[in-house]
């Protein structure tokens, strides 16, 4: 393929993605309940700073500030008529930052879940979901995004709708799901089921994988699950920076830059090609992750025991598949590393 991400994947063994959008914007003054997407127009300088933080830390790819950019999500802020405007602005700011980087940097147009429940359990039909994702995709495309980046999806039906929307927009795409319920997505998908689903899609993603969830250890177990089914498609790993804790009135993630550096190396050894962070991951974390990936030789796939020892225990005894996952929970101390 001739798209920018495919060209970069052809020449690199791994790519560093970005970190947390929400964490960074809250640190800049975003208030709980506000729509981050409105800042693309109201505070474009802050969004440029968000993107630059990732690029300057060494990211090869960053996501646009458009996670909640569908009409369904923007309707909560009476902005459902501004889908095209807000998504285009998110990508335009990103395009300017990437083009000034002095190296190849990919602008990935973030497309998060609609927040609605898909039929037959809910009212959101496939056709309406495709229409909403397509509207968002066209805005991101118009703003100069290199690739669409569907993320934090839990329902396979919504993932399929996003894939169809990407095809309608004639855009390459990547897509991750969030495995946060005993090794499965909230709607019951396992890593093996996702890997199989991806290969059945008419418009397949350039890369697929997992983001967010309940911690770095669980996410790496999921990454191992993708590889266990024999998939050769590039895998994405974007784990949270540790576990969230409520400290002095704020949510704080306990993952240190050193922990995330170890996570990045283990993610690569688990078979991930595109490695980044999710909630709690700052440019400081990213810089350590980049250095670790550059300085540490690739090793064999880690055992679950090694992952638990280095990053902390798993949140559930199994990853949801029939023949994978530890036989018991492991919540011992993280092993001290030099």
mmCIF file of C-alpha atoms in Angstrom:
data_model
loop_
_atom_site.group_PDB
_atom_site.id
_atom_site.type_symbol
_atom_site.label_atom_id
_atom_site.label_comp_id
_atom_site.label_asym_id
_atom_site.label_seq_id
_atom_site.Cartn_x
_atom_site.Cartn_y
_atom_site.Cartn_z
ATOM 1 C CA UNK A 1 0.000 0.000 0.000
ATOM 2 C CA UNK A 2 1.087 3.577 -0.541
ATOM 3 C CA UNK A 3 -0.272 5.177 2.621
ATOM 4 C CA UNK A 4 2.135 6.830 5.068
ATOM 5 C CA UNK A 5 1.724 4.348 7.918
ATOM 6 C CA UNK A 6 2.268 1.310 5.685
ATOM 7 C CA UNK A 7 5.440 2.866 4.301
ATOM 8 C CA UNK A 8 6.751 3.457 7.820
ATOM 9 C CA UNK A 9 5.840 -0.066 8.933
ATOM 10 C CA UNK A 10 7.820 -1.467 6.003
ATOM 11 C CA UNK A 11 11.049 0.093 7.285
ATOM 12 C CA UNK A 12 10.684 -0.201 11.062
ATOM 13 C CA UNK A 13 10.494 -3.126 13.494
ATOM 14 C CA UNK A 14 8.476 -1.020 15.957
ATOM 15 C CA UNK A 15 6.815 2.366 16.141
ATOM 16 C CA UNK A 16 6.211 4.452 19.239
ATOM 17 C CA UNK A 17 2.686 5.816 19.479
ATOM 18 C CA UNK A 18 1.583 8.589 21.829
ATOM 19 C CA UNK A 19 0.267 8.629 25.390
ATOM 20 C CA UNK A 20 -2.820 9.949 27.117
ATOM 21 C CA UNK A 21 -4.929 12.694 25.586
ATOM 22 C CA UNK A 22 -7.332 13.202 28.490
ATOM 23 C CA UNK A 23 -4.658 13.162 31.201
ATOM 24 C CA UNK A 24 -2.661 15.840 29.388
ATOM 25 C CA UNK A 25 -5.662 18.054 28.656
ATOM 26 C CA UNK A 26 -6.878 17.882 32.257
ATOM 27 C CA UNK A 27 -3.409 19.009 33.287
ATOM 28 C CA UNK A 28 -3.884 21.970 30.925
ATOM 29 C CA UNK A 29 -7.148 22.986 32.557
ATOM 30 C CA UNK A 30 -9.879 20.919 30.919
ATOM 31 C CA UNK A 31 -12.714 20.439 33.401
ATOM 32 C CA UNK A 32 -14.596 17.206 34.017
ATOM 33 C CA UNK A 33 -17.670 17.123 31.810
ATOM 34 C CA UNK A 34 -16.235 19.464 29.176
ATOM 35 C CA UNK A 35 -15.898 18.319 25.564
ATOM 36 C CA UNK A 36 -12.177 18.150 24.672
ATOM 37 C CA UNK A 37 -13.075 18.417 20.966
ATOM 38 C CA UNK A 38 -14.270 22.007 21.435
ATOM 39 C CA UNK A 39 -10.703 22.950 22.306
ATOM 40 C CA UNK A 40 -9.722 22.209 18.689
ATOM 41 C CA UNK A 41 -11.403 25.504 17.848
ATOM 42 C CA UNK A 42 -11.395 27.364 21.172
ATOM 43 C CA UNK A 43 -7.806 26.557 22.246
ATOM 44 C CA UNK A 44 -5.869 25.274 19.208
ATOM 45 C CA UNK A 45 -2.589 26.312 20.838
ATOM 46 C CA UNK A 46 -3.183 23.840 23.674
ATOM 47 C CA UNK A 47 -3.999 21.032 21.246
ATOM 48 C CA UNK A 48 -0.821 21.792 19.312
ATOM 49 C CA UNK A 49 1.055 21.580 22.635
ATOM 50 C CA UNK A 50 -0.563 18.178 23.293
ATOM 51 C CA UNK A 51 0.652 16.848 19.952
ATOM 52 C CA UNK A 52 4.101 18.415 20.237
ATOM 53 C CA UNK A 53 4.610 16.821 23.647
ATOM 54 C CA UNK A 54 4.329 13.365 22.095
ATOM 55 C CA UNK A 55 6.464 14.205 19.054
ATOM 56 C CA UNK A 56 9.225 15.788 21.125
ATOM 57 C CA UNK A 57 9.242 12.721 23.410
ATOM 58 C CA UNK A 58 9.900 10.522 20.375
ATOM 59 C CA UNK A 59 6.492 9.335 19.192
ATOM 60 C CA UNK A 60 6.290 8.232 15.565
ATOM 61 C CA UNK A 61 2.512 8.492 15.632
ATOM 62 C CA UNK A 62 0.000 10.545 17.602
ATOM 63 C CA UNK A 63 -3.773 10.523 17.861
ATOM 64 C CA UNK A 64 -5.898 13.568 17.170
ATOM 65 C CA UNK A 65 -8.095 15.191 19.808
ATOM 66 C CA UNK A 66 -11.280 13.721 18.343
ATOM 67 C CA UNK A 67 -12.029 10.666 20.498
ATOM 68 C CA UNK A 68 -15.599 11.856 21.194
ATOM 69 C CA UNK A 69 -16.077 13.388 17.770
ATOM 70 C CA UNK A 70 -19.180 11.529 16.607
ATOM 71 C CA UNK A 71 -22.569 13.221 16.552
ATOM 72 C CA UNK A 72 -23.739 10.923 19.360
ATOM 73 C CA UNK A 73 -21.015 12.105 21.724
ATOM 74 C CA UNK A 74 -21.044 15.750 20.651
ATOM 75 C CA UNK A 75 -24.809 15.877 21.141
ATOM 76 C CA UNK A 76 -24.136 15.805 24.884
ATOM 77 C CA UNK A 77 -22.631 19.286 24.426
ATOM 78 C CA UNK A 78 -25.141 20.525 21.833
ATOM 79 C CA UNK A 79 -22.399 20.326 19.198
ATOM 80 C CA UNK A 80 -23.758 17.521 17.015
ATOM 81 C CA UNK A 81 -23.916 19.888 14.033
ATOM 82 C CA UNK A 82 -20.159 20.595 14.299
ATOM 83 C CA UNK A 83 -18.799 17.088 13.608
ATOM 84 C CA UNK A 84 -17.046 18.045 10.382
ATOM 85 C CA UNK A 85 -15.655 21.301 11.753
ATOM 86 C CA UNK A 86 -14.261 19.896 14.991
ATOM 87 C CA UNK A 87 -12.731 16.765 13.480
ATOM 88 C CA UNK A 88 -11.194 18.684 10.603
ATOM 89 C CA UNK A 89 -9.666 21.171 13.050
ATOM 90 C CA UNK A 90 -8.221 18.334 15.162
ATOM 91 C CA UNK A 91 -6.477 16.859 12.126
ATOM 92 C CA UNK A 92 -5.351 20.215 10.705
ATOM 93 C CA UNK A 93 -3.508 21.072 13.918
ATOM 94 C CA UNK A 94 -1.957 17.618 13.870
ATOM 95 C CA UNK A 95 -0.901 17.929 10.253
ATOM 96 C CA UNK A 96 0.903 21.184 10.984
ATOM 97 C CA UNK A 97 2.743 19.669 13.967
ATOM 98 C CA UNK A 98 3.704 16.507 12.080
ATOM 99 C CA UNK A 99 4.933 18.387 9.012
ATOM 100 C CA UNK A 100 7.181 20.554 11.199
ATOM 101 C CA UNK A 101 8.721 17.572 13.014
ATOM 102 C CA UNK A 102 11.641 17.096 10.644
ATOM 103 C CA UNK A 103 10.996 13.343 10.419
ATOM 104 C CA UNK A 104 8.168 11.032 9.464
ATOM 105 C CA UNK A 105 5.327 11.355 11.984
ATOM 106 C CA UNK A 106 1.881 9.862 11.424
ATOM 107 C CA UNK A 107 -1.309 11.809 12.197
ATOM 108 C CA UNK A 108 -3.892 9.253 13.330
ATOM 109 C CA UNK A 109 -7.495 10.433 13.413
ATOM 110 C CA UNK A 110 -8.949 9.183 16.697
ATOM 111 C CA UNK A 111 -12.465 7.717 16.544
ATOM 112 C CA UNK A 112 -13.794 6.513 19.887
ATOM 113 C CA UNK A 113 -17.011 4.639 20.677
ATOM 114 C CA UNK A 114 -20.329 6.370 20.111
ATOM 115 C CA UNK A 115 -21.421 5.735 23.675
ATOM 116 C CA UNK A 116 -24.601 4.100 22.369
ATOM 117 C CA UNK A 117 -25.577 0.422 22.641
ATOM 118 C CA UNK A 118 -25.735 -1.427 19.333
ATOM 119 C CA UNK A 119 -28.888 -3.260 18.270
ATOM 120 C CA UNK A 120 -30.468 -5.609 19.146
ATOM 121 C CA UNK A 121 -29.511 -4.845 22.762
ATOM 122 C CA UNK A 122 -29.777 -1.101 22.154
ATOM 123 C CA UNK A 123 -31.191 1.401 19.685
ATOM 124 C CA UNK A 124 -28.071 2.054 17.600
ATOM 125 C CA UNK A 125 -28.423 0.312 14.251
ATOM 126 C CA UNK A 126 -25.513 -0.659 12.028
ATOM 127 C CA UNK A 127 -26.581 1.860 9.398
ATOM 128 C CA UNK A 128 -26.722 4.781 11.836
ATOM 129 C CA UNK A 129 -23.361 3.813 13.373
ATOM 130 C CA UNK A 130 -21.754 3.687 9.929
ATOM 131 C CA UNK A 131 -23.245 7.072 9.080
ATOM 132 C CA UNK A 132 -21.901 8.673 12.283
ATOM 133 C CA UNK A 133 -18.423 7.189 11.920
ATOM 134 C CA UNK A 134 -18.339 8.112 8.226
ATOM 135 C CA UNK A 135 -19.202 11.741 8.988
ATOM 136 C CA UNK A 136 -16.352 11.857 11.501
ATOM 137 C CA UNK A 137 -13.953 10.101 9.145
ATOM 138 C CA UNK A 138 -14.595 12.594 6.365
ATOM 139 C CA UNK A 139 -13.794 15.472 8.718
ATOM 140 C CA UNK A 140 -10.517 13.871 9.792
ATOM 141 C CA UNK A 141 -9.641 13.109 6.174
ATOM 142 C CA UNK A 142 -10.333 16.713 5.143
ATOM 143 C CA UNK A 143 -8.014 17.925 7.906
ATOM 144 C CA UNK A 144 -5.098 15.827 6.666
ATOM 145 C CA UNK A 145 -5.073 12.721 8.880
ATOM 146 C CA UNK A 146 -2.861 9.953 7.493
ATOM 147 C CA UNK A 147 -4.914 7.130 8.956
ATOM 148 C CA UNK A 148 -8.111 6.651 10.958
ATOM 149 C CA UNK A 149 -7.612 5.242 14.457
ATOM 150 C CA UNK A 150 -10.655 3.509 15.941
ATOM 151 C CA UNK A 151 -10.083 2.935 19.671
ATOM 152 C CA UNK A 152 -11.538 1.727 22.979
ATOM 153 C CA UNK A 153 -14.292 -0.243 21.276
ATOM 154 C CA UNK A 154 -16.054 -3.005 23.221
ATOM 155 C CA UNK A 155 -18.734 -4.268 20.807
ATOM 156 C CA UNK A 156 -17.762 -6.172 17.652
ATOM 157 C CA UNK A 157 -20.755 -4.642 15.852
ATOM 158 C CA UNK A 158 -19.413 -1.140 16.468
ATOM 159 C CA UNK A 159 -15.930 -2.174 15.298
ATOM 160 C CA UNK A 160 -17.445 -3.503 12.066
ATOM 161 C CA UNK A 161 -19.413 -0.292 11.548
ATOM 162 C CA UNK A 162 -16.235 1.773 11.931
ATOM 163 C CA UNK A 163 -14.465 -0.456 9.404
ATOM 164 C CA UNK A 164 -17.254 0.123 6.892
ATOM 165 C CA UNK A 165 -17.105 3.868 7.499
ATOM 166 C CA UNK A 166 -13.350 3.873 6.852
ATOM 167 C CA UNK A 167 -13.984 2.122 3.549
ATOM 168 C CA UNK A 168 -16.624 4.684 2.573
ATOM 169 C CA UNK A 169 -14.122 7.453 3.343
ATOM 170 C CA UNK A 170 -11.462 5.606 1.318
ATOM 171 C CA UNK A 171 -9.075 5.775 4.259
ATOM 172 C CA UNK A 172 -6.642 3.260 5.779
ATOM 173 C CA UNK A 173 -7.398 2.558 9.406
ATOM 174 C CA UNK A 174 -6.267 0.881 12.594
ATOM 175 C CA UNK A 175 -8.533 -0.339 15.369
ATOM 176 C CA UNK A 176 -8.195 -1.309 19.002
ATOM 177 C CA UNK A 177 -10.621 -2.706 21.537
ATOM 178 C CA UNK A 178 -10.498 -2.377 25.321
ATOM 179 C CA UNK A 179 -10.209 -5.655 27.233
ATOM 180 C CA UNK A 180 -11.289 -4.757 30.724
ATOM 181 C CA UNK A 181 -13.682 -7.441 31.963
ATOM 182 C CA UNK A 182 -11.911 -10.648 33.017
ATOM 183 C CA UNK A 183 -9.778 -10.620 29.915
ATOM 184 C CA UNK A 184 -12.664 -9.736 27.594
ATOM 185 C CA UNK A 185 -14.172 -6.535 26.294
ATOM 186 C CA UNK A 186 -17.254 -5.294 28.108
ATOM 187 C CA UNK A 187 -19.351 -6.966 25.411
ATOM 188 C CA UNK A 188 -17.566 -10.300 25.754
ATOM 189 C CA UNK A 189 -14.938 -10.331 22.982
ATOM 190 C CA UNK A 190 -11.706 -12.243 23.641
ATOM 191 C CA UNK A 191 -8.359 -11.537 22.008
ATOM 192 C CA UNK A 192 -8.731 -14.666 19.870
ATOM 193 C CA UNK A 193 -12.217 -13.659 18.747
ATOM 194 C CA UNK A 194 -11.037 -10.186 17.804
ATOM 195 C CA UNK A 195 -8.110 -11.524 15.780
ATOM 196 C CA UNK A 196 -10.472 -13.785 13.864
ATOM 197 C CA UNK A 197 -13.009 -10.980 13.322
ATOM 198 C CA UNK A 198 -10.376 -8.632 11.912
ATOM 199 C CA UNK A 199 -9.427 -11.085 9.175
ATOM 200 C CA UNK A 200 -13.063 -11.468 8.124
ATOM 201 C CA UNK A 201 -13.598 -7.752 7.552
ATOM 202 C CA UNK A 202 -14.019 -6.520 3.994
ATOM 203 C CA UNK A 203 -11.859 -3.449 4.716
ATOM 204 C CA UNK A 204 -9.160 -4.774 7.033
ATOM 205 C CA UNK A 205 -7.160 -2.531 9.382
ATOM 206 C CA UNK A 206 -3.446 -1.968 8.837
ATOM 207 C CA UNK A 207 -2.951 -2.935 12.480
ATOM 208 C CA UNK A 208 -5.199 -4.000 15.332
ATOM 209 C CA UNK A 209 -4.862 -4.523 19.045
ATOM 210 C CA UNK A 210 -5.774 -3.307 22.504
ATOM 211 C CA UNK A 211 -5.766 -0.054 24.410
ATOM 212 C CA UNK A 212 -6.715 1.145 27.888
ATOM 213 C CA UNK A 213 -8.155 -1.720 29.976
ATOM 214 C CA UNK A 214 -7.101 -2.368 33.554
ATOM 215 C CA UNK A 215 -3.321 -2.225 33.507
ATOM 216 C CA UNK A 216 -0.161 -2.966 31.563
ATOM 217 C CA UNK A 217 0.047 -6.612 32.633
ATOM 218 C CA UNK A 218 -3.432 -7.457 31.388
ATOM 219 C CA UNK A 219 -2.833 -5.669 28.116
ATOM 220 C CA UNK A 220 0.331 -7.665 27.439
ATOM 221 C CA UNK A 221 -1.515 -10.895 28.179
ATOM 222 C CA UNK A 222 -4.034 -9.806 25.542
ATOM 223 C CA UNK A 223 -1.205 -9.074 23.084
ATOM 224 C CA UNK A 224 0.097 -12.599 23.616
ATOM 225 C CA UNK A 225 -3.424 -13.817 22.892
ATOM 226 C CA UNK A 226 -3.396 -12.094 19.497
ATOM 227 C CA UNK A 227 -0.138 -13.777 18.560
ATOM 228 C CA UNK A 228 -1.290 -17.175 19.844
ATOM 229 C CA UNK A 229 -3.843 -17.422 17.024
ATOM 230 C CA UNK A 230 -1.099 -17.040 14.426
ATOM 231 C CA UNK A 231 -2.022 -13.588 13.138
ATOM 232 C CA UNK A 232 0.748 -11.817 11.248
ATOM 233 C CA UNK A 233 -1.048 -8.457 11.066
ATOM 234 C CA UNK A 234 0.775 -5.744 13.065
ATOM 235 C CA UNK A 235 -0.423 -5.592 16.670
ATOM 236 C CA UNK A 236 -1.028 -2.401 18.655
ATOM 237 C CA UNK A 237 -0.408 -2.200 22.410
ATOM 238 C CA UNK A 238 -1.451 0.998 24.206
ATOM 239 C CA UNK A 239 -1.636 0.235 27.901
ATOM 240 C CA UNK A 240 -2.435 2.496 30.821
ATOM 241 C CA UNK A 241 0.384 3.839 32.973
ATOM 242 C CA UNK A 242 -0.305 1.587 35.924
ATOM 243 C CA UNK A 243 -3.497 1.457 37.959
ATOM 244 C CA UNK A 244 -5.660 4.525 38.708
ATOM 245 C CA UNK A 245 -5.782 5.710 42.323
ATOM 246 C CA UNK A 246 -7.777 8.569 43.851
ATOM 247 C CA UNK A 247 -5.272 10.963 45.439
ATOM 248 C CA UNK A 248 -6.111 14.422 46.831
ATOM 249 C CA UNK A 249 -9.277 14.713 44.790
ATOM 250 C CA UNK A 250 -7.701 13.613 41.506
ATOM 251 C CA UNK A 251 -7.223 10.360 39.603
ATOM 252 C CA UNK A 252 -3.534 9.442 39.562
ATOM 253 C CA UNK A 253 -1.970 6.547 37.652
ATOM 254 C CA UNK A 254 0.793 4.842 39.587
ATOM 255 C CA UNK A 255 2.909 3.689 36.640
ATOM 256 C CA UNK A 256 6.344 5.336 36.693
ATOM 257 C CA UNK A 257 8.307 6.183 33.525
ATOM 258 C CA UNK A 258 10.614 3.288 34.415
ATOM 259 C CA UNK A 259 7.677 0.876 34.640
ATOM 260 C CA UNK A 260 6.347 2.009 31.270
ATOM 261 C CA UNK A 261 9.805 1.654 29.754
ATOM 262 C CA UNK A 262 9.832 -1.979 30.849
ATOM 263 C CA UNK A 263 6.270 -2.395 29.573
ATOM 264 C CA UNK A 264 7.290 -1.057 26.143
ATOM 265 C CA UNK A 265 10.107 -3.592 25.792
ATOM 266 C CA UNK A 266 7.876 -6.445 26.966
ATOM 267 C CA UNK A 267 5.149 -5.304 24.542
ATOM 268 C CA UNK A 268 7.603 -5.543 21.665
ATOM 269 C CA UNK A 269 8.705 -8.990 22.879
ATOM 270 C CA UNK A 270 5.028 -10.037 23.050
ATOM 271 C CA UNK A 271 4.791 -9.285 19.335
ATOM 272 C CA UNK A 272 3.439 -5.728 19.300
ATOM 273 C CA UNK A 273 4.649 -3.473 16.496
ATOM 274 C CA UNK A 274 2.947 -0.197 17.439
ATOM 275 C CA UNK A 275 3.540 0.544 21.122
ATOM 276 C CA UNK A 276 2.221 3.457 23.121
ATOM 277 C CA UNK A 277 0.458 4.395 26.320
ATOM 278 C CA UNK A 278 -3.089 5.221 27.243
ATOM 279 C CA UNK A 279 -4.496 6.810 30.423
ATOM 280 C CA UNK A 280 -1.872 8.399 32.658
ATOM 281 C CA UNK A 281 0.924 8.216 30.066
ATOM 282 C CA UNK A 282 2.800 11.531 29.813
ATOM 283 C CA UNK A 283 5.646 12.701 27.559
ATOM 284 C CA UNK A 284 8.025 11.781 30.372
ATOM 285 C CA UNK A 285 6.806 8.192 30.155
ATOM 286 C CA UNK A 286 7.088 8.242 26.359
ATOM 287 C CA UNK A 287 10.674 9.463 26.398
ATOM 288 C CA UNK A 288 11.685 6.576 28.674
ATOM 289 C CA UNK A 289 9.766 4.132 26.477
ATOM 290 C CA UNK A 290 11.550 5.365 23.359
ATOM 291 C CA UNK A 291 14.959 5.074 24.984
ATOM 292 C CA UNK A 292 14.230 1.565 26.240
ATOM 293 C CA UNK A 293 13.070 0.372 22.837
ATOM 294 C CA UNK A 294 16.155 1.791 21.177
ATOM 295 C CA UNK A 295 18.620 0.500 23.751
ATOM 296 C CA UNK A 296 17.209 -2.954 24.545
ATOM 297 C CA UNK A 297 17.640 -5.853 22.153
ATOM 298 C CA UNK A 298 14.513 -7.785 21.224
ATOM 299 C CA UNK A 299 14.020 -10.861 23.377
ATOM 300 C CA UNK A 300 11.804 -13.952 23.373
ATOM 301 C CA UNK A 301 8.125 -13.706 24.204
ATOM 302 C CA UNK A 302 7.858 -13.246 27.981
ATOM 303 C CA UNK A 303 6.066 -15.716 30.197
ATOM 304 C CA UNK A 304 3.025 -14.627 32.167
ATOM 305 C CA UNK A 305 5.065 -15.085 35.323
ATOM 306 C CA UNK A 306 7.690 -12.638 34.051
ATOM 307 C CA UNK A 307 5.055 -10.073 33.073
ATOM 308 C CA UNK A 308 3.445 -10.299 36.519
ATOM 309 C CA UNK A 309 6.793 -10.060 38.275
ATOM 310 C CA UNK A 310 7.888 -7.003 36.312
ATOM 311 C CA UNK A 311 4.643 -5.071 35.927
ATOM 312 C CA UNK A 312 2.331 -6.363 38.653
ATOM 313 C CA UNK A 313 -0.328 -9.043 38.855
ATOM 314 C CA UNK A 314 -3.230 -9.673 36.528
ATOM 315 C CA UNK A 315 -6.732 -8.473 37.372
ATOM 316 C CA UNK A 316 -8.304 -11.856 36.606
ATOM 317 C CA UNK A 317 -7.167 -15.494 36.570
ATOM 318 C CA UNK A 318 -7.789 -15.875 32.820
ATOM 319 C CA UNK A 319 -7.690 -13.788 29.667
ATOM 320 C CA UNK A 320 -11.067 -15.200 28.620
ATOM 321 C CA UNK A 321 -9.811 -17.694 26.036
ATOM 322 C CA UNK A 322 -10.011 -21.452 26.474
ATOM 323 C CA UNK A 323 -6.318 -22.234 26.503
ATOM 324 C CA UNK A 324 -4.551 -19.066 27.681
ATOM 325 C CA UNK A 325 -4.162 -17.019 30.826
ATOM 326 C CA UNK A 326 -2.526 -17.847 34.132
ATOM 327 C CA UNK A 327 -4.062 -20.609 36.222
ATOM 328 C CA UNK A 328 -4.361 -18.347 39.222
ATOM 329 C CA UNK A 329 -4.199 -14.649 40.017
ATOM 330 C CA UNK A 330 -0.750 -13.250 40.565
ATOM 331 C CA UNK A 331 -0.579 -10.091 42.625
ATOM 332 C CA UNK A 332 2.896 -10.222 44.059
ATOM 333 C CA UNK A 333 5.203 -7.278 44.292
ATOM 334 C CA UNK A 334 6.771 -5.911 41.185
ATOM 335 C CA UNK A 335 10.316 -7.078 40.951
ATOM 336 C CA UNK A 336 12.836 -4.318 41.525
ATOM 337 C CA UNK A 337 14.897 -3.549 38.452
ATOM 338 C CA UNK A 338 18.058 -1.523 38.100
#
